[in-house]
Amino acid sequence: PDTAPLLRVHNLTAGYGPAQALFGVSLDVPARSAVAVLGPNGAGKSTLARALSGLIPTTGGSVEFAGRTITGASATAIRRAGLVHLPEGRGIFPGLTVQENLRLALSVDKIDPAEAFDRAFGFFPALAERRKQTAGTLSGGEQQMLSLSRALMVNPRLVIADEMSLGLAPMLVDAVFDGLRAALDAGVAVIMIEQFAAKAIAFADHCLILQRGAVAWSGSSARAGGELLHRYLGAA
Ligand code: ATP
């Protein structure tokens, strides 16, 4: 049986010009599993997401995805391979309709738009009713669903969700987690970058804590208890 993880990150380094921000990060993500990436501000969580999705170049280490090496591949190639990154912030065009936002997100994908729309609206039926509505007039929660559906409509194998719950009211935070749970149930692996550590640990199978660009702790979520959170995140 094929027991290789969907994503295998080995000793990854990356940064911004001369400023190194990731120092040898290793991480395995099994297919259909969820990994929570936690850590204080500036720990390198978003940088890890950007490096994995090809938005910034890596300077060392290797990344294997779905049995292929994607180290150094372009963002477009990585997306087409099935690794889709939802960057921090919703990235929605408020003046465009729901449908137009979805279509725009498909620009680099070799995929039938009708099929992609069906998949997006299958995850979030409420969006189908609002397909002609301008995205800027959606509620914050609906905008997050739009953002997530843009990732899911290309049938990815792994979604990296960077702080999707940032700035949302508690009820909407739950809606974001429900959306990601639906993705997971549909067989999509999830890397979740989160401020709400306890919620993220409850959601995820595995947990990775970054500190100053390196892995401070990693293990199963069942072992990521309160003491650990106090030590690394200063919170329970
Ligand atoms: P946060 O929770 O604040 O988003 P983070 O864990 O996602 O934090 P990163 O944003 O990945 O952390 O930042 C890691 C390091 O890289 C920090 O030292 C940060 O200052 C630096 N950094 C992040 N983005 C850039 C950039 N565009 N240019 C230069 N340095 C950056």
Coordinates of C-alpha atoms and ligand atoms in Angstrom, one line a residue:
P1 CA 0.0 0.0 0.0
D2 CA 1.1 3.6 -0.7
T3 CA 1.8 5.0 2.7
A4 CA 3.7 8.1 1.6
P5 CA 2.2 11.3 2.9
L6 CA 0.4 13.6 0.5
L7 CA 2.8 16.4 1.3
R8 CA 6.3 15.9 2.6
V9 CA 8.4 18.9 3.5
H10 CA 12.0 18.3 4.4
N11 CA 14.3 20.9 5.9
L12 CA 12.8 23.8 4.1
T13 CA 14.4 27.2 4.2
A14 CA 13.0 30.4 2.7
G15 CA 13.0 34.1 3.3
Y16 CA 12.7 37.6 1.9
G17 CA 15.9 38.6 0.1
P18 CA 18.7 38.4 2.6
A19 CA 16.2 38.0 5.5
Q20 CA 15.9 34.3 6.2
A21 CA 12.5 33.5 7.8
L22 CA 12.3 29.7 7.7
F23 CA 15.1 27.6 9.1
G24 CA 14.8 23.9 8.2
V25 CA 11.1 23.2 8.6
S26 CA 10.0 19.6 8.1
L27 CA 6.4 18.5 8.0
D28 CA 4.3 15.6 6.7
V29 CA 0.7 15.9 5.8
P30 CA -1.1 12.6 5.2
A31 CA -3.9 12.6 2.6
R32 CA -7.3 13.6 4.0
S33 CA -5.8 14.9 7.2
A34 CA -5.7 18.3 8.9
V35 CA -2.6 20.0 10.3
A36 CA -2.8 23.1 12.4
V37 CA 0.2 25.4 12.1
L38 CA 0.4 27.5 15.2
G39 CA 2.9 30.0 16.6
P40 CA 3.3 33.6 17.8
N41 CA 3.2 36.6 15.4
G42 CA 6.2 36.6 13.1
A43 CA 7.0 32.9 13.7
G44 CA 6.9 32.2 10.0
K45 CA 3.5 30.6 9.5
S46 CA 2.5 32.7 6.5
T47 CA 6.0 32.4 5.1
L48 CA 5.7 28.6 5.3
A49 CA 2.4 28.9 3.4
R50 CA 3.9 31.1 0.7
A51 CA 6.9 28.9 0.3
L52 CA 4.8 25.8 -0.1
S53 CA 2.6 27.4 -2.7
G54 CA 5.4 28.9 -4.7
L55 CA 4.6 32.5 -3.9
I56 CA 8.1 33.0 -2.6
P57 CA 11.2 31.1 -3.6
T58 CA 12.7 28.5 -1.3
T59 CA 16.4 28.5 -0.7
G60 CA 16.9 25.0 0.6
G61 CA 15.2 21.7 1.5
S62 CA 12.6 19.8 -0.5
V63 CA 8.9 19.6 -1.0
E64 CA 7.2 16.5 -2.3
F65 CA 3.5 16.6 -3.2
A66 CA 1.4 13.7 -4.4
G67 CA 4.5 11.8 -5.2
R68 CA 6.2 14.5 -7.2
T69 CA 9.0 16.9 -6.3
I70 CA 7.6 20.5 -6.4
T71 CA 10.6 22.2 -4.9
G72 CA 11.1 25.4 -6.9
A73 CA 8.0 24.9 -9.0
S74 CA 5.9 27.9 -10.0
A75 CA 2.8 28.9 -8.1
T76 CA 0.7 28.0 -11.1
A77 CA 2.3 24.6 -11.5
I78 CA 1.8 23.9 -7.8
R79 CA -1.8 25.0 -7.9
R80 CA -2.4 22.8 -11.0
A81 CA -0.9 19.9 -9.1
G82 CA -3.7 20.3 -6.5
L83 CA -2.1 22.4 -3.7
V84 CA -4.2 25.6 -3.3
H85 CA -3.3 28.4 -1.0
L86 CA -5.9 30.8 0.5
P87 CA -3.7 33.7 1.5
E88 CA -4.4 35.8 4.6
G89 CA -7.1 38.3 3.9
R90 CA -10.1 37.3 1.7
G91 CA -8.7 38.3 -1.6
I92 CA -12.1 39.0 -2.9
F93 CA -12.9 41.7 -5.5
P94 CA -15.8 43.5 -3.8
G95 CA -17.1 45.2 -6.9
L96 CA -17.5 41.9 -8.8
T97 CA -20.3 39.4 -8.4
V98 CA -19.9 36.1 -6.6
Q99 CA -19.8 34.4 -10.0
E100 CA -17.3 36.8 -11.5
N101 CA -15.0 36.3 -8.4
L102 CA -15.2 32.5 -9.0
R103 CA -14.5 32.8 -12.7
L104 CA -11.5 35.1 -12.1
A105 CA -10.0 32.6 -9.7
L106 CA -10.1 30.0 -12.4
S107 CA -7.9 31.9 -14.8
V108 CA -4.9 29.7 -14.5
D109 CA -6.7 26.4 -14.1
K110 CA -7.3 24.0 -16.9
I111 CA -10.8 23.1 -15.7
D112 CA -14.3 23.4 -16.9
P113 CA -15.9 26.5 -15.3
A114 CA -19.4 24.8 -15.1
E115 CA -17.9 21.9 -13.2
A116 CA -15.9 24.2 -11.0
F117 CA -19.0 26.3 -10.2
D118 CA -21.0 23.2 -9.4
R119 CA -18.4 22.1 -7.0
A120 CA -18.2 25.5 -5.3
F121 CA -21.9 25.8 -4.9
G122 CA -22.2 22.1 -3.8
F123 CA -20.0 23.0 -0.8
F124 CA -21.8 26.3 -0.1
P125 CA -25.4 26.2 -1.6
A126 CA -26.1 29.7 0.0
L127 CA -23.6 31.1 -2.5
A128 CA -25.5 29.8 -5.4
E129 CA -28.5 31.9 -4.5
R130 CA -26.2 34.9 -4.4
R131 CA -24.2 34.3 -7.5
K132 CA -25.3 37.6 -9.1
Q133 CA -24.7 39.6 -6.0
T134 CA -21.7 41.9 -5.6
A135 CA -19.2 40.3 -3.3
G136 CA -18.7 43.5 -1.3
T137 CA -22.4 43.3 -0.2
L138 CA -22.0 39.8 1.2
S139 CA -21.7 39.3 5.0
G140 CA -18.2 38.6 6.4
G141 CA -19.1 35.0 6.8
E142 CA -20.3 34.7 3.2
Q143 CA -17.2 36.4 1.9
Q144 CA -15.2 33.7 3.7
M145 CA -17.3 31.0 2.1
L146 CA -16.6 32.6 -1.2
S147 CA -13.0 32.7 -0.5
L148 CA -13.0 29.0 0.5
S149 CA -15.1 28.0 -2.4
R150 CA -12.6 29.6 -4.8
A151 CA -10.1 27.2 -3.4
L152 CA -12.3 24.1 -3.4
M153 CA -13.8 24.6 -6.9
V154 CA -10.6 23.4 -8.6
N155 CA -10.9 20.0 -6.7
P156 CA -7.6 20.4 -4.8
R157 CA -6.0 17.7 -2.8
L158 CA -4.6 20.1 -0.2
V159 CA -5.8 23.5 0.9
I160 CA -3.6 25.9 2.9
A161 CA -5.9 28.3 4.8
D162 CA -4.1 31.2 6.3
E163 CA -5.9 32.8 9.2
M164 CA -9.4 32.5 7.7
S165 CA -11.0 33.4 10.9
L166 CA -9.1 36.6 11.4
G167 CA -11.3 39.5 12.5
L168 CA -14.5 37.4 12.4
A169 CA -17.2 37.3 15.1
P170 CA -17.2 34.0 17.0
M171 CA -20.3 32.6 15.2
L172 CA -18.6 33.2 11.9
V173 CA -15.4 31.6 13.1
D174 CA -17.4 28.5 13.7
A175 CA -18.8 28.8 10.1
V176 CA -15.2 28.9 8.8
F177 CA -14.3 25.8 10.7
D178 CA -17.5 24.1 9.4
G179 CA -16.5 25.0 5.9
L180 CA -13.1 23.5 6.3
R181 CA -14.6 20.4 8.0
A182 CA -16.8 20.0 4.9
A183 CA -13.7 20.1 2.7
L184 CA -12.0 17.5 5.0
D185 CA -15.0 15.3 4.8
A186 CA -14.8 15.5 1.0
G187 CA -11.3 14.1 1.1
V188 CA -9.3 17.4 0.9
A189 CA -6.3 17.7 3.2
V190 CA -6.1 21.0 5.1
I191 CA -3.2 23.0 6.5
M192 CA -4.8 25.5 8.8
I193 CA -2.9 28.6 10.1
E194 CA -4.9 29.9 13.1
Q195 CA -4.9 32.3 15.9
F196 CA -7.6 30.3 17.8
A197 CA -5.1 27.6 18.9
A198 CA -7.6 25.6 20.9
K199 CA -10.1 25.4 18.1
A200 CA -7.5 24.6 15.6
I201 CA -6.1 21.7 17.7
A202 CA -9.6 20.4 18.2
F203 CA -10.1 20.5 14.4
A204 CA -6.7 19.1 13.3
D205 CA -5.1 15.6 13.5
H206 CA -1.6 17.0 13.8
C207 CA -0.2 20.2 15.1
L208 CA 3.0 22.1 14.2
I209 CA 4.2 24.9 16.4
L210 CA 6.6 27.4 14.8
Q211 CA 8.9 29.7 16.7
R212 CA 11.3 32.1 15.0
G213 CA 11.0 30.3 11.7
A214 CA 11.7 26.8 13.1
V215 CA 9.6 23.9 14.4
A216 CA 9.4 24.2 18.1
W217 CA 7.0 21.2 18.5
S218 CA 5.1 18.9 16.3
G219 CA 2.9 15.9 17.1
S220 CA -0.6 14.6 17.2
S221 CA -3.3 17.0 18.3
A222 CA -4.2 14.7 21.1
R223 CA -0.8 15.5 22.7
A224 CA -1.0 19.2 22.1
G225 CA -2.4 20.1 25.5
G226 CA -2.7 23.2 27.6
E227 CA 0.8 23.1 29.0
L228 CA 2.3 23.1 25.6
L229 CA 0.2 26.0 24.5
H230 CA 1.2 28.0 27.5
R231 CA 4.9 27.3 26.9
Y232 CA 4.9 28.2 23.2
L233 CA 1.9 30.5 22.7
G234 CA 1.4 32.0 26.1
A235 CA -2.3 31.0 26.0
A236 CA -4.6 28.1 26.6
Ligands
ATP1 P1 1.6 36.6 11.7 O1 0.8 35.8 12.7 O2 1.9 37.9 12.3 O3 1.1 36.6 10.3 P2 3.5 34.7 10.9 O4 3.8 33.6 11.8 O5 2.7 34.4 9.7 O6 3.0 35.9 11.7 P3 5.4 35.6 8.9 O7 4.4 36.6 8.4 O8 5.6 34.4 8.1 O9 4.9 35.2 10.4 O10 6.7 36.3 9.2 C1 8.0 35.6 9.5 C2 9.1 36.6 9.4 O11 9.3 37.1 8.0 C3 8.9 37.8 10.2 O12 10.2 38.2 10.8 C4 8.5 38.9 9.3 O13 8.9 40.2 9.7 C5 9.2 38.5 8.0 N1 8.4 38.8 6.8 C6 7.1 38.5 6.6 N2 6.7 39.0 5.4 C7 7.7 39.7 4.8 C8 7.9 40.4 3.6 N3 6.9 40.5 2.7 N4 9.1 41.0 3.5 C9 10.1 40.9 4.4 N5 10.0 40.2 5.5 C10 8.8 39.6 5.8

